mmCIF file of C-alpha atoms in Angstrom:
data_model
loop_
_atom_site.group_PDB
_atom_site.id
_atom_site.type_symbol
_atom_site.label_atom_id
_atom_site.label_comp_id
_atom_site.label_asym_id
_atom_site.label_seq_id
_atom_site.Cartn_x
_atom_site.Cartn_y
_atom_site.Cartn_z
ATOM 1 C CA UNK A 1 4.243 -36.280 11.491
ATOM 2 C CA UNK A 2 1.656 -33.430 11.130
ATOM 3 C CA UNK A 3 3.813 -30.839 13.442
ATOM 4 C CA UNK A 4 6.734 -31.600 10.730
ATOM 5 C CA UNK A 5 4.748 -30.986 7.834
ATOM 6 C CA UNK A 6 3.618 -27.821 9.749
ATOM 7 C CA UNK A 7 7.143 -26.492 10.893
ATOM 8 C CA UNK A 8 8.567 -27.271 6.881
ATOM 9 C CA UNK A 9 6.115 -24.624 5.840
ATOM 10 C CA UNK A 10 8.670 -22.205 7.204
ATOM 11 C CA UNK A 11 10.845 -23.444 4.336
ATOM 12 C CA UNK A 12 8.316 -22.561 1.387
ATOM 13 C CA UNK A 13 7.583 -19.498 3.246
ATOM 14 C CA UNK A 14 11.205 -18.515 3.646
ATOM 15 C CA UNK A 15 12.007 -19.841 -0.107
ATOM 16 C CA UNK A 16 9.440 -17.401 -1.572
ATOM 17 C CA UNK A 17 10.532 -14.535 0.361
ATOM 18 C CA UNK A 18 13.987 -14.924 -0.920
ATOM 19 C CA UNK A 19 12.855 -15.202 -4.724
ATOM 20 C CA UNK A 20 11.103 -11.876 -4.164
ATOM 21 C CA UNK A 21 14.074 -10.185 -2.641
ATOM 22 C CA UNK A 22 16.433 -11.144 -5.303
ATOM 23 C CA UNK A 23 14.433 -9.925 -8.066
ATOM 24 C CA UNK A 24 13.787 -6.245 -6.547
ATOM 25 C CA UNK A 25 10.114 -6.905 -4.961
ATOM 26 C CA UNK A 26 11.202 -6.267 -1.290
ATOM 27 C CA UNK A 27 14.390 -4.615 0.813
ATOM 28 C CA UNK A 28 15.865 -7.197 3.291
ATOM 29 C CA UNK A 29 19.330 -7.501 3.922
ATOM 30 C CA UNK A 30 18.966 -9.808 7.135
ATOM 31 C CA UNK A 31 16.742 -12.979 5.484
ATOM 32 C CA UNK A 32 19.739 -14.525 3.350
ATOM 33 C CA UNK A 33 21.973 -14.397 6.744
ATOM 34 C CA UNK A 34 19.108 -16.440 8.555
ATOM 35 C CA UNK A 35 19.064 -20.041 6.071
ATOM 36 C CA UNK A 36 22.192 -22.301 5.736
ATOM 37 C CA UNK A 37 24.464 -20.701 3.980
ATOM 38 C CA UNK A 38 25.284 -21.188 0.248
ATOM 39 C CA UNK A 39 21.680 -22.466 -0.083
ATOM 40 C CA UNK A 40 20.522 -21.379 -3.859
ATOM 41 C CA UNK A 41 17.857 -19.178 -4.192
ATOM 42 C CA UNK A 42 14.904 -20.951 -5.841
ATOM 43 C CA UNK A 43 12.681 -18.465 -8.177
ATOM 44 C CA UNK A 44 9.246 -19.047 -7.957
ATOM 45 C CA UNK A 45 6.491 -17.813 -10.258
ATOM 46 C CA UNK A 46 5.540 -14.430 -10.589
ATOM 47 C CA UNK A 47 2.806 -14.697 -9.382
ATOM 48 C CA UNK A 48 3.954 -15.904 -5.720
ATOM 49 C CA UNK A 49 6.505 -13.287 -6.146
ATOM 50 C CA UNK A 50 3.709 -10.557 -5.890
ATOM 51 C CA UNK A 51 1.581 -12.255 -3.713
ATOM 52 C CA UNK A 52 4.445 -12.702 -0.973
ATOM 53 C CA UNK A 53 5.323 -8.994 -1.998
ATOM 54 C CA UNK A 54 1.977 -7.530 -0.721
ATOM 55 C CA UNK A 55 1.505 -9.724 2.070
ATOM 56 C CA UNK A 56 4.821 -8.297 3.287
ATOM 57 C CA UNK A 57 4.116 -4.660 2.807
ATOM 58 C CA UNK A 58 0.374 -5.015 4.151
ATOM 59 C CA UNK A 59 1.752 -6.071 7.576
ATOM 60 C CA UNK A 60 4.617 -4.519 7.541
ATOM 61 C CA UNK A 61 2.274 -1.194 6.983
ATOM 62 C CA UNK A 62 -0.034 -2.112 10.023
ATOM 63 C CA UNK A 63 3.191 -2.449 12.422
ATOM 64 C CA UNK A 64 4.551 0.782 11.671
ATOM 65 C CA UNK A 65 1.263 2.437 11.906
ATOM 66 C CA UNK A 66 1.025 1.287 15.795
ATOM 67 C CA UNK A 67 4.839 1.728 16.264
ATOM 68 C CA UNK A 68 4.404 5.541 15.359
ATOM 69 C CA UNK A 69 1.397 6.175 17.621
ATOM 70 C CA UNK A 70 3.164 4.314 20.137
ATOM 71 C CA UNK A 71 6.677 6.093 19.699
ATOM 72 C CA UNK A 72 6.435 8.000 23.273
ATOM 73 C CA UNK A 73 6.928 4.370 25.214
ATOM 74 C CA UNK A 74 8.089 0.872 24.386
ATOM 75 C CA UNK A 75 5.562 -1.836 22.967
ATOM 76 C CA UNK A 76 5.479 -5.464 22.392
ATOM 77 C CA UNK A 77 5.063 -7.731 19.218
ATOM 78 C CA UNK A 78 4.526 -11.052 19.900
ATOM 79 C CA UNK A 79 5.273 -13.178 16.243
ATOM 80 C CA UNK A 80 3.411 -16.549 16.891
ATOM 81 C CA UNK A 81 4.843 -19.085 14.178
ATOM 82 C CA UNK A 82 7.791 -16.382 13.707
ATOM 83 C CA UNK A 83 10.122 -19.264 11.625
ATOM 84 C CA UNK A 84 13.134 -17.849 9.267
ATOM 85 C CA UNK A 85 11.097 -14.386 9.495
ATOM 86 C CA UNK A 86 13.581 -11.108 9.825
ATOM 87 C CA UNK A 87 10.734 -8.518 10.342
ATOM 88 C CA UNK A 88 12.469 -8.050 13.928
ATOM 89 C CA UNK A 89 16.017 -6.366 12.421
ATOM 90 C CA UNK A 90 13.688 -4.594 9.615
ATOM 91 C CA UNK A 91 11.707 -2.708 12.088
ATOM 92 C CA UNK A 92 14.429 -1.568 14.201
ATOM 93 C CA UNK A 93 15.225 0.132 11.377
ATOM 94 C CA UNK A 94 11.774 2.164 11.740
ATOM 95 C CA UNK A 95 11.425 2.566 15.614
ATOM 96 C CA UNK A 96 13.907 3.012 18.867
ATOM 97 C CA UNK A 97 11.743 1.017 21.443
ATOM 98 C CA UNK A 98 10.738 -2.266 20.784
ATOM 99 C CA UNK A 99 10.287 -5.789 22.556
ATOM 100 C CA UNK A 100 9.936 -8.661 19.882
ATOM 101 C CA UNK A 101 9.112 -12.272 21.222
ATOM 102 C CA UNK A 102 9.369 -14.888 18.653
ATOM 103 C CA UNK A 103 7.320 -18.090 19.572
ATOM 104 C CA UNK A 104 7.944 -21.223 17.518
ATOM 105 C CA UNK A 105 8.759 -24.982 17.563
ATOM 106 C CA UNK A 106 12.064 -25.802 18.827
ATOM 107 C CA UNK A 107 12.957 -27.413 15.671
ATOM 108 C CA UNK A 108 12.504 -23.870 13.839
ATOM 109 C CA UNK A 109 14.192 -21.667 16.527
ATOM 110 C CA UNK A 110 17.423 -23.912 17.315
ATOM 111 C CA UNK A 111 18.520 -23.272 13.157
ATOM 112 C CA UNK A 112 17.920 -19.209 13.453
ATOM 113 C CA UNK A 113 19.649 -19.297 17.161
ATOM 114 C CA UNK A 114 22.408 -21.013 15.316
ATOM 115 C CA UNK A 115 22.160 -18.234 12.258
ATOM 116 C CA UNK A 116 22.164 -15.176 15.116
ATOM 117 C CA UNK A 117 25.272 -16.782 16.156
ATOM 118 C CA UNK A 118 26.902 -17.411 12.846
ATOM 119 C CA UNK A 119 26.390 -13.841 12.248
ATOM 120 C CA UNK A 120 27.992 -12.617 15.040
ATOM 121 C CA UNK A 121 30.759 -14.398 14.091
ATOM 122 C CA UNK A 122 30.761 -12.364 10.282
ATOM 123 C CA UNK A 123 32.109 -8.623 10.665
ATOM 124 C CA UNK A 124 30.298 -8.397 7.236
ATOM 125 C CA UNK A 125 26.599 -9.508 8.617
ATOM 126 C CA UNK A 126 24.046 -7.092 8.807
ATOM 127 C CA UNK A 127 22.536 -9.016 11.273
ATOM 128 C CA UNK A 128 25.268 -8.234 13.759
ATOM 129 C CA UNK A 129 25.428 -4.924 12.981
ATOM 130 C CA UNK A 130 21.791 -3.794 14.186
ATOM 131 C CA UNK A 131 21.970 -5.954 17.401
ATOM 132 C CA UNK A 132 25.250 -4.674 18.497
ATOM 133 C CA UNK A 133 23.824 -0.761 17.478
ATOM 134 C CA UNK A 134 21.216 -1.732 19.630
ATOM 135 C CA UNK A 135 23.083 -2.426 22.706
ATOM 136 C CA UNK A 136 21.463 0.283 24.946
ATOM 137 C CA UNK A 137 18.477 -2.404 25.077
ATOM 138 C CA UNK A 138 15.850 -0.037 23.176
ATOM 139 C CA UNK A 139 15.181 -2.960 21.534
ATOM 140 C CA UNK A 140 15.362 -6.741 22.480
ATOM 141 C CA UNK A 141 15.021 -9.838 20.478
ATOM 142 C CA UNK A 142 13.545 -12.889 22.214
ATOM 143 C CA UNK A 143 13.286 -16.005 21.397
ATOM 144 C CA UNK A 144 10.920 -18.548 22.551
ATOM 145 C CA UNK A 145 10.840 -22.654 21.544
ATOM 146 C CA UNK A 146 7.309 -23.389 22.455
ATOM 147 C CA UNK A 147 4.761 -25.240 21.629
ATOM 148 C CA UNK A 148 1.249 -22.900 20.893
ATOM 149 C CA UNK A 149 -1.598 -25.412 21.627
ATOM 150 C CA UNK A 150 0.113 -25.269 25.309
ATOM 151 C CA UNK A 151 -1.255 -21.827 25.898
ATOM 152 C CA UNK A 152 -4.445 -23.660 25.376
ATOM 153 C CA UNK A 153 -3.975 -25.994 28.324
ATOM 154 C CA UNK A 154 -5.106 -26.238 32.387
ATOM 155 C CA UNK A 155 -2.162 -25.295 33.188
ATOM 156 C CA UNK A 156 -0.574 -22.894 30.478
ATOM 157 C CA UNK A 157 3.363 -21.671 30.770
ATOM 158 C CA UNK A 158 4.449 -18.334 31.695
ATOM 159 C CA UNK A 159 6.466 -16.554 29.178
ATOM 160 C CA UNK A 160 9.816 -14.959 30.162
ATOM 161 C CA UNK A 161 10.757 -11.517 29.757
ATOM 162 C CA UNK A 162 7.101 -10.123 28.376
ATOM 163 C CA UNK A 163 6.276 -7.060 30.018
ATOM 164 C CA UNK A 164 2.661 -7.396 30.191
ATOM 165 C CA UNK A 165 1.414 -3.552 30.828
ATOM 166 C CA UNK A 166 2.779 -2.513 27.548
ATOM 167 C CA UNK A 167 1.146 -1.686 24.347
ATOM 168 C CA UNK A 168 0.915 -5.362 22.258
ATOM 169 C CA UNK A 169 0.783 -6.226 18.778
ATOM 170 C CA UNK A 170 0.488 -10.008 18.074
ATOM 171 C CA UNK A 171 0.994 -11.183 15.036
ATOM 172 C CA UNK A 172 -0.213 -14.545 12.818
ATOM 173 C CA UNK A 173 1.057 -15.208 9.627
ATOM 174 C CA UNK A 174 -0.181 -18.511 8.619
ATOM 175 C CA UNK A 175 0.175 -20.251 11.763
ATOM 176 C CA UNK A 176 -2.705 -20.220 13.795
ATOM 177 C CA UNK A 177 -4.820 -21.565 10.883
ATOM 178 C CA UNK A 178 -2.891 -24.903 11.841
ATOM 179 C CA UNK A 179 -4.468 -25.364 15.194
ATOM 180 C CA UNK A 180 -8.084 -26.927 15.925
ATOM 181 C CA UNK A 181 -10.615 -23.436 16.010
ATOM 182 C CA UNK A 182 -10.879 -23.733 19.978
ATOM 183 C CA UNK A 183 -7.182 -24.027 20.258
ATOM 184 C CA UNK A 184 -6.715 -21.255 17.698
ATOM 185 C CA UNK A 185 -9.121 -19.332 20.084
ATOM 186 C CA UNK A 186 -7.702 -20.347 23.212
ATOM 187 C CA UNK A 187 -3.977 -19.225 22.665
ATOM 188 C CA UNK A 188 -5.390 -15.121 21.488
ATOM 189 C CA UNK A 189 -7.358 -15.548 24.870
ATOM 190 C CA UNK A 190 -4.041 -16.401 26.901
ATOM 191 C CA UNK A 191 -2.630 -12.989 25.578
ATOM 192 C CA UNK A 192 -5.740 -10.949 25.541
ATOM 193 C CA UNK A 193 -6.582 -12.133 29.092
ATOM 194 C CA UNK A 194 -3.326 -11.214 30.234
ATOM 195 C CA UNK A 195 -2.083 -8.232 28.970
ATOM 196 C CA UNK A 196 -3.124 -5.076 31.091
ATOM 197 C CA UNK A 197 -2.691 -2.154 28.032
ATOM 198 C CA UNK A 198 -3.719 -1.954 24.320
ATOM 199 C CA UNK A 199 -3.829 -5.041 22.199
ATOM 200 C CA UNK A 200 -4.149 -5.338 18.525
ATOM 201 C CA UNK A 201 -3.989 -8.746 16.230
ATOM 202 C CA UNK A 202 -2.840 -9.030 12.205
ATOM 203 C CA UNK A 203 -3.411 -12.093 10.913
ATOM 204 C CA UNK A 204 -2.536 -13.446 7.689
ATOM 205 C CA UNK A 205 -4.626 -16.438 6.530
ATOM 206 C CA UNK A 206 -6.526 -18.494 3.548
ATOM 207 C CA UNK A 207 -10.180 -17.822 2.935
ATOM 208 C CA UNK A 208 -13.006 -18.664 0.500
ATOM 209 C CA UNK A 209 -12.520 -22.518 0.578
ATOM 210 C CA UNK A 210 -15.705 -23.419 -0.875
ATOM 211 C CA UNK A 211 -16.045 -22.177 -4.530
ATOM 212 C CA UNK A 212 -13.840 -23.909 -7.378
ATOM 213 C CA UNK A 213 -10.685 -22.069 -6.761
ATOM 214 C CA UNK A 214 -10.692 -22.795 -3.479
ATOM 215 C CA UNK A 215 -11.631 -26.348 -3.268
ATOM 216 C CA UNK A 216 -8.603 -26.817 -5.563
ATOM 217 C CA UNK A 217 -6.360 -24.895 -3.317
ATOM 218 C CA UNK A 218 -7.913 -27.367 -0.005
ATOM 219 C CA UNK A 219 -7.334 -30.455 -2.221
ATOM 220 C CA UNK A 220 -3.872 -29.317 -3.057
ATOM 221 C CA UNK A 221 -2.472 -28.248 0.589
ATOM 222 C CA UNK A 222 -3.900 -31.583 1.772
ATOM 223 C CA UNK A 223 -2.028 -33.758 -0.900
ATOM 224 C CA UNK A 224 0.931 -32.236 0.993
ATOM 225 C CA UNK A 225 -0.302 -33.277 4.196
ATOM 226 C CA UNK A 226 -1.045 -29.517 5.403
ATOM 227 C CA UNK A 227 -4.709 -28.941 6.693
ATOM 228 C CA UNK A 228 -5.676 -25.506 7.719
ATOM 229 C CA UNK A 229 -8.098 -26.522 10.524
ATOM 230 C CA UNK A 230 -10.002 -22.949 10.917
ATOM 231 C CA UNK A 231 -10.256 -22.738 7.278
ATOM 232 C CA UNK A 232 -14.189 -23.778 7.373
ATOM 233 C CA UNK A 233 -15.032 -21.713 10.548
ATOM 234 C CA UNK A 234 -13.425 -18.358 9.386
ATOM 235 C CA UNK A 235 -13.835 -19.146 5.652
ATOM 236 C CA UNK A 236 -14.741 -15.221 4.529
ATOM 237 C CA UNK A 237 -13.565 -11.800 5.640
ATOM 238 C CA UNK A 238 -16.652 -11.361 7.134
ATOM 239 C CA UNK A 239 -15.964 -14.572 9.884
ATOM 240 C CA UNK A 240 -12.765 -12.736 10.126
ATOM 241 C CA UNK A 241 -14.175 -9.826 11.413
ATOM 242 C CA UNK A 242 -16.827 -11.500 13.534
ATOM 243 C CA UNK A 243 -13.439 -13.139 15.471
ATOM 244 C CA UNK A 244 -11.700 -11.003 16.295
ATOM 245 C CA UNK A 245 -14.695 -9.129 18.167
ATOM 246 C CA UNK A 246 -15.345 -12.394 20.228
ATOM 247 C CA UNK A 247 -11.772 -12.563 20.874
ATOM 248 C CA UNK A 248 -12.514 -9.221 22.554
ATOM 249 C CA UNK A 249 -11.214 -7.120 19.984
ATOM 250 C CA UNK A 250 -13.784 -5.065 19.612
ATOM 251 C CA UNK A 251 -12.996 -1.714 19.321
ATOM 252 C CA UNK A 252 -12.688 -2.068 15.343
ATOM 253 C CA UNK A 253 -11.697 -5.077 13.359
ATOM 254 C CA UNK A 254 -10.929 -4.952 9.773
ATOM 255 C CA UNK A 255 -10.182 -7.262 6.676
ATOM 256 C CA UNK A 256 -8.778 -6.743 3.266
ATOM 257 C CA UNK A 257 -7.949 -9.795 0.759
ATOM 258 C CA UNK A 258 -4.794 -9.612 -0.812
ATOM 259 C CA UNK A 259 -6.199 -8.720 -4.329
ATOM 260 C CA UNK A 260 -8.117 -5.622 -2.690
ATOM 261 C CA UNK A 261 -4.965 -4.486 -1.119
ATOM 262 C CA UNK A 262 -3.016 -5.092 -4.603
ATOM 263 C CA UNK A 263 -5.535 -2.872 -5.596
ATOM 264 C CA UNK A 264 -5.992 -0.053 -3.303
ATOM 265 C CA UNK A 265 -4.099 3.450 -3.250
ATOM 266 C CA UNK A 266 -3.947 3.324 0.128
ATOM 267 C CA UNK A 267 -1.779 0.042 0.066
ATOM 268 C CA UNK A 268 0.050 0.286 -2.093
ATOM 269 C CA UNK A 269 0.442 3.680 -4.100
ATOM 270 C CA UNK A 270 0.138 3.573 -8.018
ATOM 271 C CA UNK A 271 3.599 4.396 -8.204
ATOM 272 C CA UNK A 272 5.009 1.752 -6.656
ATOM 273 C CA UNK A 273 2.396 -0.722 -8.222
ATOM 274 C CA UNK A 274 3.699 0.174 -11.525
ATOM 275 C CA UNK A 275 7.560 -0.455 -10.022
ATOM 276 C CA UNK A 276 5.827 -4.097 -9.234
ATOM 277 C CA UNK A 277 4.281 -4.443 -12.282
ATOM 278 C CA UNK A 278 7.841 -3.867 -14.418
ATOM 279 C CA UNK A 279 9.583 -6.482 -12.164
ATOM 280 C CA UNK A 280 8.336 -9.706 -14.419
ATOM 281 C CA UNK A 281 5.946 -10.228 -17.052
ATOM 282 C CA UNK A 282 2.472 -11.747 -15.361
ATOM 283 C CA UNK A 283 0.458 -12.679 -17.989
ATOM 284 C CA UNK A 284 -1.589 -15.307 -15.367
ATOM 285 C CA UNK A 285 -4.047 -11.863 -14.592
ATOM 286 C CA UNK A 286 -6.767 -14.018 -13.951
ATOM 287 C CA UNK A 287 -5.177 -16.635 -11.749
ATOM 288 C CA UNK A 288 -3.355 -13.853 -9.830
ATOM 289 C CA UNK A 289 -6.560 -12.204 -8.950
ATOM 290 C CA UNK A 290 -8.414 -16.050 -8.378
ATOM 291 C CA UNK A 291 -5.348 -16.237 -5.761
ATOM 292 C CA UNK A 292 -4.696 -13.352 -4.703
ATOM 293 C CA UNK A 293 -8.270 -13.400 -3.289
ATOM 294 C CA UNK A 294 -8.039 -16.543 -1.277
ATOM 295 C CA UNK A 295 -5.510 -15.440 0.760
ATOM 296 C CA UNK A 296 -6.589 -12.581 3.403
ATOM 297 C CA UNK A 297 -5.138 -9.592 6.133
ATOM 298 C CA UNK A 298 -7.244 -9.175 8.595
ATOM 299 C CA UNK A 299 -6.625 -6.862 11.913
ATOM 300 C CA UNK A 300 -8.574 -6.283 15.087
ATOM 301 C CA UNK A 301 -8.004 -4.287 18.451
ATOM 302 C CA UNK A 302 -8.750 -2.832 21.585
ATOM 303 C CA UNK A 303 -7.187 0.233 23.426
ATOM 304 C CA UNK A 304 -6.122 4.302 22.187
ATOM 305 C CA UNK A 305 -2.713 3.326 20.750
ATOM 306 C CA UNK A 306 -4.457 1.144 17.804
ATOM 307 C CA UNK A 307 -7.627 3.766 17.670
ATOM 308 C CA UNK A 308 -4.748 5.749 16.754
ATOM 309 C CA UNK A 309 -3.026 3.797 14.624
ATOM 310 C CA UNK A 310 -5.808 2.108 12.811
ATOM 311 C CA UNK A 311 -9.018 3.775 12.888
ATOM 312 C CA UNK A 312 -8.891 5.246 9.899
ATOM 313 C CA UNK A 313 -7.656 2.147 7.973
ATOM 314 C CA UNK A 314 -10.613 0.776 5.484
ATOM 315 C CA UNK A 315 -11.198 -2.690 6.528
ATOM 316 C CA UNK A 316 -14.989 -2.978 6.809
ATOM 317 C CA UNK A 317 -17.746 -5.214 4.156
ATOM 318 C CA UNK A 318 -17.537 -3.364 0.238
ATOM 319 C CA UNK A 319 -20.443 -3.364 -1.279
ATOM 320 C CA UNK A 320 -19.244 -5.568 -3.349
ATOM 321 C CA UNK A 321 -18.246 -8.451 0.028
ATOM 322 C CA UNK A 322 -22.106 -8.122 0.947
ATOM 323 C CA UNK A 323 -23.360 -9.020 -2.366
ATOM 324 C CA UNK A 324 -21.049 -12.239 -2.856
ATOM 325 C CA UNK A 325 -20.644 -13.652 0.820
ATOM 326 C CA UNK A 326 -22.858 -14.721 3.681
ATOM 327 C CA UNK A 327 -21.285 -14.548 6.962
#
């Protein structure tokens, strides 16, 4: 079925984050203990190595931007999609106070319920160790086995344990793309609607479907059964932008492709570009940057703690967006 096809993405996800961790592009000690264990790591191309490797740090650089401005209380992050991901035990690394809800399929959350468990089992796992040191409940894990598109019903379900008055960060990597554009738009509203203090939205998604490169990429996602419904509607970073303000972000939005972040200084320094670059020989320049620009972070907000945090953040049209794409 579709929602199969949808929750095995998790797997190529998860795959590709583990070839990047072996070979030095990002520190996590937590994602090996959360796949069946003894499962070989697969190395992908070099390429997807960098690409996963600047996905991770752009988001990862957006959360601890709001988690220092918002260091005085706790705050929410609400992972829709959340899968194999261990950004939960990485950021309690960063930050004392913290309420992460993990929303998924049941058929993605029972294996990782089963993997928290396995590690508490291990006196070796790392996993163990930062949820035991966090036993004074300054942070909390939770899990939730849900379905999104019921958000977008009559008749939506509460969810347990979110304290709704608290800062919010919701995040979408790859997963709200799946859902028909009113559905996509529904489930934000559920959470914007409801929560009573600041709220700010990353999202990580494809873009640019209609030139060559992208029609390619379109053709070749659908061979595999995966369409990305709100591909045509928010098909530039532009659209992007323009959504999150109707969402009723609309205190800023921003949007970077993945290229342009590969790119920037205030990304990713030059120093550790070059430590990136000296991982593996890329010789594919062209079709990293033809990639690399399909694939976009964009952000959007409402409320002080996010003015804060990302106001000064450059996400607006280059000169160069305005000359290539109409909204």
């Amino acid at each position: 079925t579709r929602d199969r096809i949808i929750q095995q993405t998790d797997n190529d996800a998860t795959s590709s984050r583990l070839s990047a961790i072996e070979l030095g592009y990002l520190k996590d000690h937590y994602t090996k203990e959360l796949v069946p264990p003894g499962e070989p790591v697969a190395r992908r191309y070099p390429i997807i190595n960098r690409g996963t490797y600047v996905r991770s740090q752009a988001i990862d650089a957006l959360i601890v931007k709001f988690l220092d401005k918002s260091k005085a209380g706790d705050s929410n992050i609400i992972s829709l999609g959340a899968g194999s991901d261990s950004r939960y035990w990485r950021l309690t690394e960063e930050t004392d106070f913290l309420a992460y809800h993990e929303l998924d399929f049941e058929a993605n959350v029972a294996p990782k319920r089963a993997a928290i468990d396995r590690a508490f089992a291990d006196p070796g796992s790392e996993l163990a160790r930062w949820q035991l040191e966090d036993g004074d409940d300054s942070c909390s894990h939770h899990l939730h086995a849900i379905d999104l598109r019921e958000f977008a019903s009559a008749d939506p379900p509460e969810l347990p344990d979110l304290d709704w008055t608290l800062p919010t960060l919701i995040l979408s990597e790859c997963c709200l793309c799946y859902l028909a554009p009113d559905t996509a738009s529904a489930v934000i509203r559920y959470f914007t609607s409801r929560l009573q203090s600041a709220v700010g939205l990353v999202l990580y998604e494809p873009i640019r479907p209609k030139d060559a490169f992208g029609k390619t990429m379109v053709t070749n996602l659908g061979s595999r059964g995966i369409h990305m419904q709100t591909l045509k509607c928010y098909h530039s970073l532009e659209t992007q932008r323009q959504r999150m303000k109707l969402a009723g972000l609309d205190a800023g939005q921003g949007a970077r492709d993945i290229y342009q972040i590969w790119q920037s200084e205030a990304w990713i320094p030059k120093a550790e570009r070059e430590r990136v670059e000296g991982l593996e020989w890329l010789d594919e320049i062209e079709e990293w940057k033809l990639l690399a620009s399909h694939y976009c972070v964009a952000w959007g907000w409402k409320g002080d703690v996010f003015n804060r945090a990302w106001k000064g953040l450059e996400g607006g049209a280059t000169e160069e967006e305005q000359g290539s794409e109409v909204g």
